[in-house]
């Protein structure tokens, strides 16, 4: 358990996400123990979690991801998660889906006869680029604790120290899904 993100919404409600490594779910008690440890080490986590406990008050969402072999066939095409489901890493999924839809609209309006092929030609490289973030997150989450535990704070410290590196990473994540990413 290494990340908690919370988002305030109107009317006094909020949404939260806790990244948890899959193997922890082999035993519900281990999840609760990890939550207790996480809350004890970071006061803000305790504040956000309050009295919520696993599994009664928290939903377990299993993330799977992958890239379809083809984006469609005569008369049908796949866009968004149906073509390339991603993990939440780097916030790519909704952006990829919208970029797909824009390209499909552009191609349809240009009366292109090979719609599926042209759509896939334009979107597959960008979607493959976005999926690198899910691959990185999956590799990271599979690392043993003794590597991952010091790696995450070190990575944040490095990014904090070299703002240009941080800016590059931010630029990559905010443009990877575009047909032509901003370098
Ligand atoms: C925890 C989490 C955090 C995320 N954070 C981000 C983020 O910060 N930024 C970002 O860009 N992306 C993020 N994503 C990814 C993003 O949510 C998805 O990639 C995006 O919603 C995909 O859009 P979509 O329209 O392809 O699919 P969906 O949003 O899944 O829409 C598909 C719709 O089809 C409906 N449906 C399914 N089957 C049927 C049926 N048989 N008949 C009728 N309707 C049906 C579903 O109910 C659903 O409403 C996140 C995903 C998760 C899980």
XYZ file of C-alpha atoms and ligand atoms in Angstrom:
236
model
C 0.000 0.000 0.000
C 1.810 3.115 -1.100
C -0.538 5.762 -2.453
C -3.778 7.429 -1.445
C -5.417 10.024 -3.663
C -8.525 11.909 -2.594
C -10.760 14.201 -4.604
C -13.312 16.515 -3.010
C -16.639 16.739 -4.836
C -19.560 19.140 -4.348
C -22.145 18.576 -1.579
C -19.602 17.468 1.008
C -18.748 14.142 -0.660
C -15.417 12.902 -1.952
C -13.832 10.075 -3.920
C -10.639 8.319 -2.883
C -8.259 5.792 -4.372
C -5.718 3.666 -2.530
C -3.172 1.780 -4.643
C -2.662 -1.689 -3.181
C -0.466 -4.475 -4.488
C -2.611 -7.451 -5.596
C -0.902 -10.064 -3.426
C -2.098 -8.270 -0.270
C -5.668 -9.313 -1.123
C -4.931 -12.966 -0.412
C -6.124 -12.212 3.122
C -8.598 -9.427 4.113
C -6.913 -9.101 7.485
C -3.582 -8.284 5.812
C -5.300 -5.436 3.931
C -6.669 -3.980 7.170
C -3.273 -4.348 8.887
C -1.591 -2.557 5.976
C -4.239 0.204 6.161
C -3.579 0.600 9.903
C 0.166 0.791 9.255
C -0.333 3.304 6.416
C -2.630 5.465 8.626
C -0.164 5.348 11.506
C 2.744 6.467 9.322
C 0.954 9.290 7.453
C -1.466 11.454 9.518
C -3.301 12.679 6.401
C -4.159 9.077 5.488
C -5.692 8.550 8.930
C -7.683 11.757 8.459
C -9.025 10.702 5.057
C -9.796 7.121 6.103
C -11.456 8.032 9.389
C -13.211 4.956 10.778
C -13.530 3.202 7.400
C -12.444 -0.420 7.429
C -11.778 -3.071 4.792
C -13.751 -4.874 3.366
C -16.991 -3.321 4.736
C -16.393 0.350 3.885
C -14.010 0.169 0.924
C -14.567 -1.273 -2.563
C -11.890 -3.521 -4.083
C -11.431 -2.718 -7.791
C -9.139 -5.039 -9.734
C -7.407 -3.242 -12.582
C -6.621 -5.134 -15.770
C -5.219 -3.623 -18.948
C -4.288 -4.531 -22.497
C -4.327 -3.501 -26.156
C -6.751 -5.098 -28.655
C -5.108 -6.893 -31.573
C -7.339 -4.921 -33.964
C -9.436 -1.769 -33.563
C -12.358 -3.081 -35.565
C -13.665 -4.729 -38.646
C -16.097 -3.965 -41.447
C -19.073 -2.213 -39.797
C -17.776 -2.080 -36.210
C -14.927 -0.388 -34.372
C -13.559 -0.221 -30.852
C -12.675 3.005 -29.064
C -11.599 3.859 -25.530
C -11.239 1.110 -22.949
C -12.836 -1.393 -25.325
C -9.720 -1.061 -27.519
C -7.107 -0.359 -24.858
C -8.059 -0.608 -21.193
C -5.366 0.996 -19.034
C -4.525 1.248 -15.349
C -5.103 4.664 -13.703
C -1.324 5.292 -13.994
C -0.707 8.699 -15.526
C -4.424 9.447 -16.054
C -4.403 8.311 -19.692
C -7.625 6.321 -20.232
C -10.272 9.025 -20.604
C -7.861 11.150 -22.649
C -7.144 8.237 -24.994
C -10.868 7.565 -25.399
C -11.610 11.196 -26.320
C -8.632 11.348 -28.699
C -9.913 8.149 -30.400
C -13.405 9.631 -30.767
C -12.042 12.847 -32.285
C -10.006 10.929 -34.843
C -12.937 8.659 -35.772
C -15.108 11.771 -36.278
C -12.450 13.465 -38.411
C -11.991 10.394 -40.597
C -15.732 9.807 -40.959
C -16.263 13.443 -41.973
C -13.498 13.156 -44.589
C -15.425 10.246 -46.234
C -12.410 7.939 -45.977
C -13.345 4.510 -47.355
C -10.915 2.579 -45.081
C -12.208 4.017 -41.801
C -11.026 1.281 -39.422
C -7.567 1.006 -40.999
C -7.033 4.760 -41.050
C -8.284 5.121 -37.462
C -5.942 2.370 -36.260
C -3.013 3.792 -38.238
C -3.454 7.158 -36.526
C -4.296 6.032 -33.019
C -2.374 2.824 -32.305
C 1.081 4.467 -31.864
C -0.328 7.100 -29.462
C -2.304 4.534 -27.464
C 0.743 2.237 -27.292
C 2.747 5.196 -25.953
C 0.127 5.892 -23.267
C 0.125 2.228 -22.269
C 3.813 2.437 -21.366
C 2.686 4.117 -18.141
C 0.521 1.110 -17.249
C 3.412 -1.208 -18.077
C 5.742 0.841 -15.841
C 3.210 0.841 -12.995
C 2.684 -2.924 -13.319
C 6.425 -3.605 -13.269
C 6.785 -1.264 -10.273
C 3.940 -2.910 -8.349
C 5.473 -6.357 -8.917
C 8.798 -5.354 -7.339
C 9.611 -6.766 -3.897
C 9.011 -4.471 -0.905
C 12.708 -4.008 -0.205
C 13.166 -2.384 -3.627
C 9.840 -0.553 -3.904
C 9.701 0.920 -0.381
C 12.852 3.076 -0.746
C 12.357 3.606 -4.502
C 9.116 5.632 -4.314
C 10.304 8.332 -1.849
C 13.666 8.470 -3.681
C 11.888 9.012 -7.001
C 9.809 11.858 -5.506
C 12.930 13.409 -3.973
C 14.715 13.284 -7.351
C 11.738 14.870 -9.108
C 11.572 17.557 -6.431
C 15.272 18.288 -6.870
C 15.243 18.388 -10.678
C 12.113 20.323 -11.701
C 13.069 19.996 -15.376
C 12.853 16.216 -15.086
C 9.487 16.557 -13.364
C 8.297 18.917 -16.118
C 9.388 16.388 -18.761
C 7.471 13.607 -17.036
C 4.432 15.835 -16.701
C 4.644 16.801 -20.370
C 4.863 13.136 -21.353
C 1.835 12.108 -19.284
C -0.229 15.086 -20.423
C 0.442 14.581 -24.138
C 1.301 10.862 -24.633
C -2.241 10.118 -25.860
C -2.147 12.763 -28.634
C -1.491 11.703 -32.231
C 1.595 13.959 -32.120
C 2.901 14.303 -28.558
C 4.524 17.594 -27.516
C 8.280 16.951 -27.134
C -9.689 4.207 -10.539
C -9.515 4.778 -11.931
C -8.955 6.042 -12.080
C -8.805 6.589 -13.351
N -8.265 7.820 -13.487
C -8.165 8.377 -14.699
C -7.660 9.703 -14.860
O -7.284 10.373 -13.891
N -7.575 10.221 -16.108
C -7.979 9.505 -17.210
O -7.880 10.017 -18.330
N -8.464 8.250 -17.091
C -8.580 7.670 -15.872
N -9.087 6.407 -15.740
C -9.474 5.653 -16.937
C -10.811 6.129 -17.496
O -11.796 6.122 -16.480
C -11.235 5.186 -18.626
O -10.147 4.922 -19.477
C -12.356 5.839 -19.436
O -13.482 6.021 -18.612
C -12.700 4.973 -20.644
O -13.826 5.524 -21.262
P -14.751 4.613 -22.166
O -15.839 5.512 -22.638
O -13.924 3.888 -23.155
O -15.322 3.481 -21.207
P -16.257 3.644 -19.930
O -16.054 4.967 -19.250
O -16.079 2.395 -19.139
O -17.708 3.691 -20.565
C -18.327 2.525 -21.042
C -19.812 2.683 -20.753
O -20.522 1.627 -21.404
C -21.493 1.154 -20.521
N -21.819 -0.233 -20.943
C -21.077 -1.351 -20.763
N -21.718 -2.404 -21.278
C -22.866 -1.942 -21.817
C -23.940 -2.556 -22.509
N -23.965 -3.860 -22.770
N -24.957 -1.758 -22.917
C -24.950 -0.430 -22.684
N -23.949 0.197 -22.031
C -22.929 -0.540 -21.598
C -20.855 1.229 -19.144
O -21.835 1.246 -18.121
C -20.127 2.566 -19.257
O -20.943 3.668 -18.881
C -9.214 5.832 -14.481
C -9.782 4.558 -14.329
C -9.919 4.037 -13.052
C -10.560 2.664 -12.903
